[in-house]
PDB file of C-alpha atoms in Angstrom:
ATOM      1  CA  MET D  29       0.698  -0.674  21.582  1.00 69.00           C
ATOM      2  CA  PHE D  30      -1.572  -2.945  23.626  1.00 71.00           C
ATOM      3  CA  SER D  31      -1.748  -3.148  27.395  1.00 75.00           C
ATOM      4  CA  SER D  32      -0.814  -6.459  29.012  1.00 76.00           C
ATOM      5  CA  ASN D  33      -4.494  -7.373  29.450  1.00 77.00           C
ATOM      6  CA  GLN D  34      -5.224  -6.517  25.825  1.00 75.00           C
ATOM      7  CA  ILE D  35      -2.286  -8.663  24.695  1.00 74.00           C
ATOM      8  CA  LYS D  36      -3.698 -11.630  26.621  1.00 76.00           C
ATOM      9  CA  ARG D  37      -7.084 -11.137  24.992  1.00 77.00           C
ATOM     10  CA  VAL D  38      -5.598 -10.719  21.521  1.00 76.00           C
ATOM     11  CA  TRP D  39      -3.511 -13.897  21.839  1.00 75.00           C
ATOM     12  CA  GLY D  40      -6.633 -15.670  23.101  1.00 77.00           C
ATOM     13  CA  GLN D  41      -8.725 -14.510  20.147  1.00 78.00           C
ATOM     14  CA  ILE D  42      -6.065 -15.419  17.636  1.00 78.00           C
ATOM     15  CA  LYS D  43      -5.464 -18.769  19.372  1.00 79.00           C
ATOM     16  CA  ILE D  44      -1.675 -18.683  19.103  1.00 78.00           C
ATOM     17  CA  ASP D  45       0.783 -19.735  21.770  1.00 77.00           C
ATOM     18  CA  LYS D  46       2.927 -16.923  23.229  1.00 74.00           C
ATOM     19  CA  THR D  47       6.101 -18.877  22.470  1.00 83.00           C
ATOM     20  CA  THR D  48       5.344 -18.898  18.730  1.00 81.00           C
ATOM     21  CA  LYS D  49       7.875 -17.021  16.592  1.00 86.00           C
ATOM     22  CA  ILE D  50       6.486 -14.098  14.623  1.00 81.00           C
ATOM     23  CA  SER D  51       7.672 -15.740  11.398  1.00 87.00           C
ATOM     24  CA  GLU D  52       5.468 -18.741  12.193  1.00 86.00           C
ATOM     25  CA  VAL D  53       2.290 -16.704  12.705  1.00 84.00           C
ATOM     26  CA  PRO D  54      -0.123 -17.106   9.772  1.00 86.00           C
ATOM     27  CA  TYR D  55      -0.836 -14.039   7.659  1.00 88.00           C
ATOM     28  CA  GLU D  56      -4.543 -14.125   8.560  1.00 88.00           C
ATOM     29  CA  SER D  57      -3.667 -13.903  12.258  1.00 86.00           C
ATOM     30  CA  ILE D  58      -1.452 -10.875  11.698  1.00 85.00           C
ATOM     31  CA  LEU D  59      -4.321  -9.191   9.866  1.00 88.00           C
ATOM     32  CA  LYS D  60      -6.579  -9.916  12.849  1.00 87.00           C
ATOM     33  CA  VAL D  61      -4.078  -8.217  15.167  1.00 84.00           C
ATOM     34  CA  PHE D  62      -4.082  -5.111  12.968  1.00 85.00           C
ATOM     35  CA  LYS D  63      -7.870  -5.131  12.847  1.00 87.00           C
ATOM     36  CA  LEU D  64      -8.081  -5.385  16.642  1.00 84.00           C
ATOM     37  CA  PHE D  65      -5.548  -2.568  16.995  1.00 84.00           C
ATOM     38  CA  PHE D  66      -7.603  -0.448  14.628  1.00 85.00           C
ATOM     39  CA  LEU D  67     -10.787  -1.160  16.589  1.00 85.00           C
ATOM     40  CA  TYR D  68      -9.526  -1.000  20.175  1.00 82.00           C
ATOM     41  CA  GLY D  69      -6.190   0.831  20.116  1.00 82.00           C
ATOM     42  CA  THR D  70      -5.973   4.325  21.591  1.00 85.00           C
ATOM     43  CA  ASP D  71      -5.806   7.329  19.306  1.00 89.00           C
ATOM     44  CA  ALA D  72      -2.385   8.207  20.736  1.00 90.00           C
ATOM     45  CA  ASN D  73      -1.014   4.788  19.781  1.00 87.00           C
ATOM     46  CA  LYS D  74      -2.540   5.005  16.321  1.00 88.00           C
ATOM     47  CA  GLN D  75      -0.938   8.421  15.862  1.00 91.00           C
ATOM     48  CA  LEU D  76       2.394   6.962  16.959  1.00 90.00           C
ATOM     49  CA  VAL D  77       2.123   4.289  14.259  1.00 88.00           C
ATOM     50  CA  VAL D  78       1.298   6.906  11.615  1.00 90.00           C
ATOM     51  CA  LYS D  79       4.271   9.064  12.660  1.00 93.00           C
ATOM     52  CA  SER D  80       6.607   6.069  12.574  1.00 92.00           C
ATOM     53  CA  PHE D  81       5.365   5.134   9.127  1.00 91.00           C
ATOM     54  CA  ASN D  82       5.876   8.686   7.853  1.00 93.00           C
ATOM     55  CA  ASN D  83       9.399   8.804   9.318  1.00 93.00           C
ATOM     56  CA  MET D  84      10.241   5.500   7.651  1.00 93.00           C
ATOM     57  CA  ASN D  85       9.032   6.848   4.286  1.00 91.00           C
ATOM     58  CA  LYS D  86      11.121  10.015   4.702  1.00 92.00           C
ATOM     59  CA  GLN D  87      14.218   7.941   5.455  1.00 91.00           C
ATOM     60  CA  ASN D  88      13.564   5.626   2.511  1.00 88.00           C
ATOM     61  CA  ASN D  89      13.159   8.581   0.160  1.00 88.00           C
ATOM     62  CA  LYS D  90      16.657   9.761   1.095  1.00 86.00           C
ATOM     63  CA  LEU D  91      18.189   6.418   0.134  1.00 83.00           C
ATOM     64  CA  GLN D  92      19.758   6.089  -3.267  1.00 77.00           C
ATOM     65  CA  LYS D  93      17.886   3.546  -5.315  1.00 72.00           C
ATOM     66  CA  ASN D  94      19.865   1.339  -7.654  1.00 72.00           C
ATOM     67  CA  HIS D  95      17.237  -0.163  -9.900  1.00 65.00           C
ATOM     68  CA  ARG D  96      18.207  -2.971 -12.163  1.00 59.00           C
ATOM     69  CA  ASN D  97      17.524  -2.090 -15.727  1.00 59.00           C
ATOM     70  CA  ASN D  98      18.735  -3.070 -19.130  1.00 55.00           C
ATOM     71  CA  SER D  99      21.307  -0.304 -19.469  1.00 55.00           C
ATOM     72  CA  LYS D 100      24.109  -2.579 -18.205  1.00 53.00           C
ATOM     73  CA  ALA D 101      22.937  -5.471 -20.353  1.00 52.00           C
ATOM     74  CA  LYS D 102      22.777  -3.250 -23.427  1.00 53.00           C
ATOM     75  CA  SER D 103      26.280  -1.949 -22.871  1.00 54.00           C
ATOM     76  CA  TRP D 104      27.536  -5.479 -22.191  1.00 55.00           C
ATOM     77  CA  ASN D 105      26.544  -6.888 -25.557  1.00 54.00           C
ATOM     78  CA  SER D 106      26.323  -3.715 -27.605  1.00 55.00           C
ATOM     79  CA  ASN D 107      29.551  -4.676 -29.435  1.00 58.00           C
ATOM     80  CA  ARG D 108      28.182  -8.081 -30.231  1.00 61.00           C
ATOM     81  CA  LYS D 109      26.346  -8.302 -33.502  1.00 64.00           C
ATOM     82  CA  ARG D 110      23.452 -10.635 -33.954  1.00 66.00           C
ATOM     83  CA  LYS D 111      23.616 -13.217 -36.676  1.00 67.00           C
ATOM     84  CA  PRO D 112      21.109 -12.547 -39.396  1.00 66.00           C
ATOM     85  CA  TYR D 113      18.223 -14.961 -39.456  1.00 67.00           C
ATOM     86  CA  HIS D 114      17.953 -17.179 -42.515  1.00 66.00           C
ATOM     87  CA  ARG D 115      15.215 -19.710 -43.045  1.00 70.00           C
ATOM     88  CA  ASN D 116      17.629 -22.148 -44.538  1.00 68.00           C
ATOM     89  CA  ASN D 117      19.711 -22.286 -41.335  1.00 58.00           C
ATOM     90  CA  VAL D 118      16.929 -23.855 -39.294  1.00 55.00           C
TER      91      VAL D 118
END
């Protein structure tokens, strides 16, 4: 998304070594990269990011979601009866 000269400037502004793993980059630095992209990136590159994001959302919408809910838990102990509460049993 950035040219090689822009990458050098971005790494210089963020003050991170090029050999640093992406997982080791602080969150604040990643936000700075996005801000710089928003300010100085070309419109074509920004449009490419938007299209990629939209494609990802379309693909995710096609996936079957298996949400965890209490329906399994209810069926698991639905046969089990709860003991009645008595003050004297405490």
